[in-house]
């Protein structure tokens, strides 16, 4: 795809932006109502339309070096599974696979940059932004809520900011990304599972909120 | 519930995985040269030991990689986990009694 046709595509998408509906767009009020502040509080909200680019390449090849330079951060590995650069978070998904997550609207620019540095090296770059939406669970009780349905060890000695994992929460496959120590977790969930997961989280939260 | 250590993600519940049957079943070099019986053997006939068994698992809810596990079919003890494509690391003789 040429730069011109990509730009034309992006303009067409921009014109349609007001027609977008996020998987949990109709639930914002319920998510807010189920949230509570305070020392035992927990909050839930949707962060819709995050840019998500799936990147696959040889982690020790020349393309990995060039991608790291273009992003301004090394590609994370299994031990330090998240790197942050500017507004982008790079999540480790597997030995040769990453997810570049950014704010709404950043996917075309990041894709263009990475496609250029990838060049003819073996690899793939796919815009998966519409695949998943993001639930953000935060607050002092967030870990306790998550532990109702997640068998990972989420204790700070084992999991914290800078860690991500693909696992299940209440049997739903998610990408779990802890963004701060409060704690705040992002749960990237496939659109068709989002409603179920949100309902399940609201139910689990009801034990921590008045 | 088994606790299986994915070579990439570490220990996870069995429910994150899918089972893939016996490991190290080599695809015939020249499938067209096989008789129907030999082809059927390749497709369907698998070892069924009472003891250590090398088998494939897919970390389907995690990194989505295939890998191999040596599991005791009676005790469920897992004695080896190794990436797909590697030779079976143990030299245990399988218990048949
Ligand atoms: Zn894995």
mmCIF file of C-alpha atoms and ligand atoms in Angstrom:
data_model
loop_
_atom_site.group_PDB
_atom_site.id
_atom_site.type_symbol
_atom_site.label_atom_id
_atom_site.label_comp_id
_atom_site.label_asym_id
_atom_site.label_seq_id
_atom_site.Cartn_x
_atom_site.Cartn_y
_atom_site.Cartn_z
ATOM 1 C CA UNK A 1 0.000 0.000 0.000
ATOM 2 C CA UNK A 2 1.425 3.382 -0.950
ATOM 3 C CA UNK A 3 1.662 6.258 1.513
ATOM 4 C CA UNK A 4 -0.906 8.193 -0.558
ATOM 5 C CA UNK A 5 -3.527 5.454 -0.525
ATOM 6 C CA UNK A 6 -2.887 4.842 3.189
ATOM 7 C CA UNK A 7 -3.476 8.545 3.899
ATOM 8 C CA UNK A 8 -6.663 8.478 1.797
ATOM 9 C CA UNK A 9 -7.845 5.421 3.732
ATOM 10 C CA UNK A 10 -7.167 7.173 7.012
ATOM 11 C CA UNK A 11 -9.123 10.250 5.941
ATOM 12 C CA UNK A 12 -12.063 8.009 5.016
ATOM 13 C CA UNK A 13 -11.886 6.347 8.430
ATOM 14 C CA UNK A 14 -11.747 9.743 10.150
ATOM 15 C CA UNK A 15 -14.954 10.809 8.417
ATOM 16 C CA UNK A 16 -16.719 7.725 9.789
ATOM 17 C CA UNK A 17 -15.351 8.058 13.324
ATOM 18 C CA UNK A 18 -18.588 9.486 14.703
ATOM 19 C CA UNK A 19 -20.376 6.256 13.725
ATOM 20 C CA UNK A 20 -18.139 4.071 15.890
ATOM 21 C CA UNK A 21 -19.640 2.131 18.779
ATOM 22 C CA UNK A 22 -17.360 0.559 21.350
ATOM 23 C CA UNK A 23 -18.341 -2.859 22.745
ATOM 24 C CA UNK A 24 -19.086 -1.376 26.178
ATOM 25 C CA UNK A 25 -20.228 2.078 25.054
ATOM 26 C CA UNK A 26 -23.706 1.479 26.437
ATOM 27 C CA UNK A 27 -22.385 0.355 29.820
ATOM 28 C CA UNK A 28 -20.481 3.473 30.918
ATOM 29 C CA UNK A 29 -23.121 4.438 33.494
ATOM 30 C CA UNK A 30 -23.246 0.957 35.018
ATOM 31 C CA UNK A 31 -19.447 0.757 35.197
ATOM 32 C CA UNK A 32 -19.375 4.126 36.979
ATOM 33 C CA UNK A 33 -22.204 3.116 39.330
ATOM 34 C CA UNK A 34 -20.369 -0.085 40.278
ATOM 35 C CA UNK A 35 -17.191 1.818 41.114
ATOM 36 C CA UNK A 36 -16.432 3.232 44.548
ATOM 37 C CA UNK A 37 -13.632 5.412 45.951
ATOM 38 C CA UNK A 38 -12.012 5.010 49.332
ATOM 39 C CA UNK A 39 -9.327 2.886 50.971
ATOM 40 C CA UNK A 40 -11.071 -0.337 49.896
ATOM 41 C CA UNK A 41 -12.454 1.087 46.680
ATOM 42 C CA UNK A 42 -12.248 -0.198 43.148
ATOM 43 C CA UNK A 43 -13.082 1.477 39.854
ATOM 44 C CA UNK A 44 -13.946 0.092 36.435
ATOM 45 C CA UNK A 45 -14.122 1.892 33.110
ATOM 46 C CA UNK A 46 -13.775 1.159 29.439
ATOM 47 C CA UNK A 47 -10.927 2.696 27.461
ATOM 48 C CA UNK A 48 -12.358 2.314 23.961
ATOM 49 C CA UNK A 49 -10.578 2.336 20.617
ATOM 50 C CA UNK A 50 -6.984 1.885 21.761
ATOM 51 C CA UNK A 51 -4.637 1.389 18.828
ATOM 52 C CA UNK A 52 -3.339 -2.186 18.813
ATOM 53 C CA UNK A 53 -0.727 -3.407 16.356
ATOM 54 C CA UNK A 54 0.422 -6.992 16.372
ATOM 55 C CA UNK A 55 4.093 -7.311 15.485
ATOM 56 C CA UNK A 56 5.913 -10.543 14.711
ATOM 57 C CA UNK A 57 9.591 -10.810 13.820
ATOM 58 C CA UNK A 58 12.829 -12.581 14.686
ATOM 59 C CA UNK A 59 13.762 -11.150 18.097
ATOM 60 C CA UNK A 60 17.502 -11.284 17.370
ATOM 61 C CA UNK A 61 17.388 -10.257 13.719
ATOM 62 C CA UNK A 62 18.233 -6.861 12.201
ATOM 63 C CA UNK A 63 14.545 -5.912 12.000
ATOM 64 C CA UNK A 64 14.204 -6.176 15.789
ATOM 65 C CA UNK A 65 17.057 -3.698 16.217
ATOM 66 C CA UNK A 66 15.562 -1.266 13.711
ATOM 67 C CA UNK A 67 12.085 -1.543 15.257
ATOM 68 C CA UNK A 68 13.552 -0.899 18.712
ATOM 69 C CA UNK A 69 15.326 2.207 17.401
ATOM 70 C CA UNK A 70 12.171 3.472 15.690
ATOM 71 C CA UNK A 71 10.084 2.904 18.812
ATOM 72 C CA UNK A 72 12.755 4.309 21.105
ATOM 73 C CA UNK A 73 12.661 1.275 23.364
ATOM 74 C CA UNK A 74 13.936 -2.295 23.238
ATOM 75 C CA UNK A 75 11.285 -4.885 22.458
ATOM 76 C CA UNK A 76 10.327 -6.452 25.785
ATOM 77 C CA UNK A 77 11.024 -10.080 26.611
ATOM 78 C CA UNK A 78 9.351 -12.578 28.905
ATOM 79 C CA UNK A 79 11.051 -11.274 32.047
ATOM 80 C CA UNK A 80 10.309 -7.555 31.554
ATOM 81 C CA UNK A 81 7.227 -7.986 29.482
ATOM 82 C CA UNK A 82 6.204 -4.352 28.972
ATOM 83 C CA UNK A 83 8.187 -1.389 27.724
ATOM 84 C CA UNK A 84 6.799 2.127 27.559
ATOM 85 C CA UNK A 85 7.834 4.737 25.035
ATOM 86 C CA UNK A 86 5.989 8.029 24.861
ATOM 87 C CA UNK A 87 2.294 7.213 24.627
ATOM 88 C CA UNK A 88 2.933 3.654 23.428
ATOM 89 C CA UNK A 89 3.084 0.471 25.468
ATOM 90 C CA UNK A 90 4.796 -2.522 23.910
ATOM 91 C CA UNK A 91 3.518 -5.818 25.335
ATOM 92 C CA UNK A 92 5.361 -9.134 25.043
ATOM 93 C CA UNK A 93 2.988 -11.810 23.737
ATOM 94 C CA UNK A 94 5.411 -14.586 22.863
ATOM 95 C CA UNK A 95 9.017 -15.272 21.828
ATOM 96 C CA UNK A 96 8.534 -13.534 18.469
ATOM 97 C CA UNK A 97 5.323 -11.590 19.004
ATOM 98 C CA UNK A 98 4.394 -8.219 20.512
ATOM 99 C CA UNK A 99 1.391 -5.922 20.760
ATOM 100 C CA UNK A 100 2.024 -2.200 20.372
ATOM 101 C CA UNK A 101 -0.758 -0.367 22.225
ATOM 102 C CA UNK A 102 -1.344 3.348 21.823
ATOM 103 C CA UNK A 103 -4.015 6.005 22.142
ATOM 104 C CA UNK A 104 -6.963 6.153 19.775
ATOM 105 C CA UNK A 105 -5.856 7.330 16.356
ATOM 106 C CA UNK A 106 -2.177 6.419 16.576
ATOM 107 C CA UNK A 107 -2.393 3.118 14.696
ATOM 108 C CA UNK A 108 -1.867 4.455 11.132
ATOM 109 C CA UNK A 109 1.225 6.476 12.044
ATOM 110 C CA UNK A 110 2.832 3.686 14.059
ATOM 111 C CA UNK A 111 2.004 1.174 11.341
ATOM 112 C CA UNK A 112 3.613 3.303 8.671
ATOM 113 C CA UNK A 113 6.785 3.806 10.720
ATOM 114 C CA UNK A 114 7.147 0.150 11.640
ATOM 115 C CA UNK A 115 6.360 -1.064 8.132
ATOM 116 C CA UNK A 116 9.166 1.099 6.804
ATOM 117 C CA UNK A 117 11.767 -0.169 9.282
ATOM 118 C CA UNK A 118 10.597 -3.764 8.878
ATOM 119 C CA UNK A 119 11.464 -3.445 5.187
ATOM 120 C CA UNK A 120 11.954 -6.792 3.492
ATOM 121 C CA UNK A 121 12.833 -8.655 6.688
ATOM 122 C CA UNK A 122 10.595 -11.621 7.526
ATOM 123 C CA UNK A 123 7.861 -10.510 9.877
ATOM 124 C CA UNK A 124 4.331 -9.258 10.023
ATOM 125 C CA UNK A 125 2.514 -6.195 11.252
ATOM 126 C CA UNK A 126 -1.266 -6.234 11.564
ATOM 127 C CA UNK A 127 -3.613 -3.543 12.879
ATOM 128 C CA UNK A 128 -5.824 -5.411 15.366
ATOM 129 C CA UNK A 129 -7.314 -2.329 17.008
ATOM 130 C CA UNK A 130 -10.881 -3.504 16.454
ATOM 131 C CA UNK A 131 -10.187 -6.961 17.875
ATOM 132 C CA UNK A 132 -10.271 -6.040 21.544
ATOM 133 C CA UNK A 133 -11.542 -3.319 23.795
ATOM 134 C CA UNK A 134 -9.921 -2.410 27.093
ATOM 135 C CA UNK A 135 -11.319 -2.515 30.600
ATOM 136 C CA UNK A 136 -9.389 -0.596 33.236
ATOM 137 C CA UNK A 137 -9.725 -1.900 36.780
ATOM 138 C CA UNK A 138 -8.057 0.207 39.457
ATOM 139 C CA UNK A 139 -8.068 1.002 43.136
ATOM 140 C CA UNK A 140 -6.894 -0.573 46.406
ATOM 141 C CA UNK A 141 -9.230 -3.578 45.960
ATOM 142 C CA UNK A 142 -8.520 -4.127 42.256
ATOM 143 C CA UNK A 143 -6.193 -7.059 42.854
ATOM 144 C CA UNK A 144 -8.649 -8.767 45.208
ATOM 145 C CA UNK A 145 -11.403 -8.391 42.612
ATOM 146 C CA UNK A 146 -9.237 -9.830 39.850
ATOM 147 C CA UNK A 147 -8.164 -12.746 42.034
ATOM 148 C CA UNK A 148 -11.762 -13.961 42.146
ATOM 149 C CA UNK A 149 -11.283 -15.246 38.629
ATOM 150 C CA UNK A 150 -7.588 -15.161 37.715
ATOM 151 C CA UNK A 151 -5.218 -17.899 38.828
ATOM 152 C CA UNK A 152 -2.015 -15.947 38.142
ATOM 153 C CA UNK A 153 -0.009 -14.875 41.172
ATOM 154 C CA UNK A 154 -0.731 -11.130 41.130
ATOM 155 C CA UNK A 155 1.048 -10.365 44.403
ATOM 156 C CA UNK A 156 3.539 -7.489 43.924
ATOM 157 C CA UNK A 157 6.434 -9.883 44.530
ATOM 158 C CA UNK A 158 5.427 -11.753 41.353
ATOM 159 C CA UNK A 159 3.523 -9.274 39.179
ATOM 160 C CA UNK A 160 3.571 -5.486 38.980
ATOM 161 C CA UNK A 161 3.915 -2.483 36.714
ATOM 162 C CA UNK A 162 6.000 -3.548 33.756
ATOM 163 C CA UNK A 163 4.410 -6.967 33.627
ATOM 164 C CA UNK A 164 1.800 -8.246 31.230
ATOM 165 C CA UNK A 165 0.392 -11.714 30.691
ATOM 166 C CA UNK A 166 -2.009 -13.494 28.442
ATOM 167 C CA UNK A 167 -4.224 -15.537 30.687
ATOM 168 C CA UNK A 168 -7.862 -16.081 31.588
ATOM 169 C CA UNK A 169 -10.136 -14.098 33.895
ATOM 170 C CA UNK A 170 -13.352 -15.929 34.661
ATOM 171 C CA UNK A 171 -12.533 -18.273 31.760
ATOM 172 C CA UNK A 172 -12.237 -15.358 29.309
ATOM 173 C CA UNK A 173 -8.933 -14.960 27.493
ATOM 174 C CA UNK A 174 -7.436 -11.545 28.228
ATOM 175 C CA UNK A 175 -4.186 -9.668 27.911
ATOM 176 C CA UNK A 176 -3.531 -8.383 31.413
ATOM 177 C CA UNK A 177 -1.299 -5.301 31.647
ATOM 178 C CA UNK A 178 -0.568 -3.665 34.992
ATOM 179 C CA UNK A 179 0.043 0.046 34.458
ATOM 180 C CA UNK A 180 0.731 1.276 38.003
ATOM 181 C CA UNK A 181 1.171 0.091 41.581
ATOM 182 C CA UNK A 182 -2.133 1.400 42.988
ATOM 183 C CA UNK A 183 -2.810 -1.130 41.376
ATOM 184 C CA UNK A 184 -4.264 -0.363 37.963
ATOM 185 C CA UNK A 185 -4.815 -3.158 35.486
ATOM 186 C CA UNK A 186 -5.803 -3.059 31.863
ATOM 187 C CA UNK A 187 -7.715 -6.059 30.603
ATOM 188 C CA UNK A 188 -7.660 -6.255 26.833
ATOM 189 C CA UNK A 189 -10.587 -8.460 25.905
ATOM 190 C CA UNK A 190 -12.122 -9.538 22.624
ATOM 191 C CA UNK A 191 -15.148 -7.456 21.706
ATOM 192 C CA UNK A 192 -17.634 -10.321 21.911
ATOM 193 C CA UNK A 193 -16.468 -11.286 25.437
ATOM 194 C CA UNK A 194 -16.339 -7.727 26.764
ATOM 195 C CA UNK A 195 -19.919 -7.521 27.987
ATOM 196 C CA UNK A 196 -19.662 -10.812 29.892
ATOM 197 C CA UNK A 197 -16.347 -9.847 31.464
ATOM 198 C CA UNK A 198 -17.659 -6.407 32.473
ATOM 199 C CA UNK A 199 -20.726 -7.995 34.099
ATOM 200 C CA UNK A 200 -18.536 -10.522 35.888
ATOM 201 C CA UNK A 201 -16.180 -7.798 37.165
ATOM 202 C CA UNK A 202 -19.115 -5.666 38.369
ATOM 203 C CA UNK A 203 -20.413 -8.663 40.285
ATOM 204 C CA UNK A 204 -16.999 -9.353 41.847
ATOM 205 C CA UNK A 205 -16.636 -5.649 42.691
ATOM 206 C CA UNK A 206 -19.912 -5.636 44.597
ATOM 207 C CA UNK A 207 -18.106 -7.362 47.484
ATOM 208 C CA UNK A 208 -15.691 -4.438 47.826
ATOM 209 C CA UNK A 209 -18.089 -1.565 47.278
ATOM 210 C CA UNK A 210 -20.842 -0.417 49.617
ATOM 211 C CA UNK B 1 -5.980 -29.722 37.718
ATOM 212 C CA UNK B 2 -2.490 -29.947 36.278
ATOM 213 C CA UNK B 3 -0.060 -27.073 36.697
ATOM 214 C CA UNK B 4 1.932 -26.944 33.468
ATOM 215 C CA UNK B 5 4.972 -24.734 32.941
ATOM 216 C CA UNK B 6 4.857 -23.226 29.476
ATOM 217 C CA UNK B 7 8.467 -22.787 28.257
ATOM 218 C CA UNK B 8 7.628 -19.136 27.495
ATOM 219 C CA UNK B 9 5.030 -18.044 30.087
ATOM 220 C CA UNK B 10 5.801 -20.152 33.138
ATOM 221 C CA UNK B 11 3.386 -22.103 35.303
ATOM 222 C CA UNK B 12 -0.268 -21.899 34.328
ATOM 223 C CA UNK B 13 -3.419 -23.881 35.014
ATOM 224 C CA UNK B 14 -4.226 -26.782 32.721
ATOM 225 C CA UNK B 15 -7.367 -24.919 31.585
ATOM 226 C CA UNK B 16 -5.171 -22.464 29.647
ATOM 227 C CA UNK B 17 -3.920 -25.310 27.445
ATOM 228 C CA UNK B 18 -5.150 -27.684 24.810
ATOM 229 C CA UNK B 19 -3.863 -31.226 24.553
ATOM 230 C CA UNK B 20 -2.210 -32.295 21.303
ATOM 231 C CA UNK B 21 -1.568 -36.017 21.707
ATOM 232 C CA UNK B 22 1.672 -37.932 21.319
ATOM 233 C CA UNK B 23 4.779 -35.913 20.480
ATOM 234 C CA UNK B 24 7.478 -36.827 17.987
ATOM 235 C CA UNK B 25 5.203 -38.537 15.455
ATOM 236 C CA UNK B 26 7.192 -37.900 12.306
ATOM 237 C CA UNK B 27 5.363 -37.104 9.089
ATOM 238 C CA UNK B 28 6.204 -39.797 6.510
ATOM 239 C CA UNK B 29 8.940 -38.672 4.128
ATOM 240 C CA UNK B 30 7.020 -39.966 1.118
ATOM 241 C CA UNK B 31 3.315 -40.276 2.020
ATOM 242 C CA UNK B 32 2.394 -41.458 -1.484
ATOM 243 C CA UNK B 33 4.553 -44.541 -1.036
ATOM 244 C CA UNK B 34 2.648 -45.743 2.031
ATOM 245 C CA UNK B 35 0.080 -48.486 1.965
ATOM 246 C CA UNK B 36 -3.367 -47.679 3.369
ATOM 247 C CA UNK B 37 -2.476 -49.660 6.482
ATOM 248 C CA UNK B 38 0.759 -47.717 6.987
ATOM 249 C CA UNK B 39 -1.017 -44.399 6.432
ATOM 250 C CA UNK B 40 -3.721 -45.417 8.897
ATOM 251 C CA UNK B 41 -1.001 -46.342 11.376
ATOM 252 C CA UNK B 42 0.578 -42.902 10.988
ATOM 253 C CA UNK B 43 -2.736 -41.071 11.363
ATOM 254 C CA UNK B 44 -4.434 -42.990 14.130
ATOM 255 C CA UNK B 45 -2.206 -45.390 16.043
ATOM 256 C CA UNK B 46 -0.532 -43.943 19.115
ATOM 257 C CA UNK B 47 1.442 -45.287 22.039
ATOM 258 C CA UNK B 48 -0.544 -45.762 25.234
ATOM 259 C CA UNK B 49 2.067 -46.311 27.922
ATOM 260 C CA UNK B 50 1.519 -46.711 31.617
ATOM 261 C CA UNK B 51 4.350 -44.397 32.579
ATOM 262 C CA UNK B 52 6.230 -41.463 31.086
ATOM 263 C CA UNK B 53 4.700 -40.187 27.882
ATOM 264 C CA UNK B 54 5.985 -37.381 25.618
ATOM 265 C CA UNK B 55 3.013 -35.351 24.452
ATOM 266 C CA UNK B 56 2.211 -32.050 22.804
ATOM 267 C CA UNK B 57 0.417 -29.164 24.486
ATOM 268 C CA UNK B 58 -0.734 -25.835 23.099
ATOM 269 C CA UNK B 59 -0.792 -22.784 25.366
ATOM 270 C CA UNK B 60 -4.012 -21.692 23.706
ATOM 271 C CA UNK B 61 -5.116 -19.026 26.198
ATOM 272 C CA UNK B 62 -1.591 -17.649 26.532
ATOM 273 C CA UNK B 63 1.239 -17.367 24.038
ATOM 274 C CA UNK B 64 -0.411 -19.806 21.585
ATOM 275 C CA UNK B 65 2.800 -21.823 21.175
ATOM 276 C CA UNK B 66 3.026 -25.588 20.865
ATOM 277 C CA UNK B 67 5.533 -27.336 23.097
ATOM 278 C CA UNK B 68 6.256 -30.792 24.475
ATOM 279 C CA UNK B 69 5.772 -32.259 27.922
ATOM 280 C CA UNK B 70 6.882 -35.568 29.449
ATOM 281 C CA UNK B 71 4.057 -36.612 31.774
ATOM 282 C CA UNK B 72 3.595 -39.793 33.767
ATOM 283 C CA UNK B 73 0.237 -41.190 32.725
ATOM 284 C CA UNK B 74 -0.478 -42.640 36.174
ATOM 285 C CA UNK B 75 0.867 -40.020 38.585
ATOM 286 C CA UNK B 76 0.635 -37.006 36.242
ATOM 287 C CA UNK B 77 4.171 -36.061 37.319
ATOM 288 C CA UNK B 78 5.670 -33.773 34.693
ATOM 289 C CA UNK B 79 9.395 -34.440 34.404
ATOM 290 C CA UNK B 80 10.271 -32.360 31.332
ATOM 291 C CA UNK B 81 8.931 -29.397 29.365
ATOM 292 C CA UNK B 82 10.720 -28.413 26.152
ATOM 293 C CA UNK B 83 10.083 -26.435 22.966
ATOM 294 C CA UNK B 84 8.597 -28.101 19.911
ATOM 295 C CA UNK B 85 11.274 -29.408 17.581
ATOM 296 C CA UNK B 86 13.670 -30.418 20.344
ATOM 297 C CA UNK B 87 14.509 -34.040 21.044
ATOM 298 C CA UNK B 88 12.957 -35.685 24.072
ATOM 299 C CA UNK B 89 15.399 -34.829 26.866
ATOM 300 C CA UNK B 90 14.903 -37.793 29.192
ATOM 301 C CA UNK B 91 16.130 -41.346 28.753
ATOM 302 C CA UNK B 92 13.504 -42.928 31.007
ATOM 303 C CA UNK B 93 12.359 -46.308 29.858
ATOM 304 C CA UNK B 94 8.599 -46.426 29.810
ATOM 305 C CA UNK B 95 6.974 -48.590 32.431
ATOM 306 C CA UNK B 96 4.772 -51.082 30.714
ATOM 307 C CA UNK B 97 3.680 -53.253 33.620
HETATM 308 ZN ZN1 LIG C 1 2.790 -19.764 26.942
#
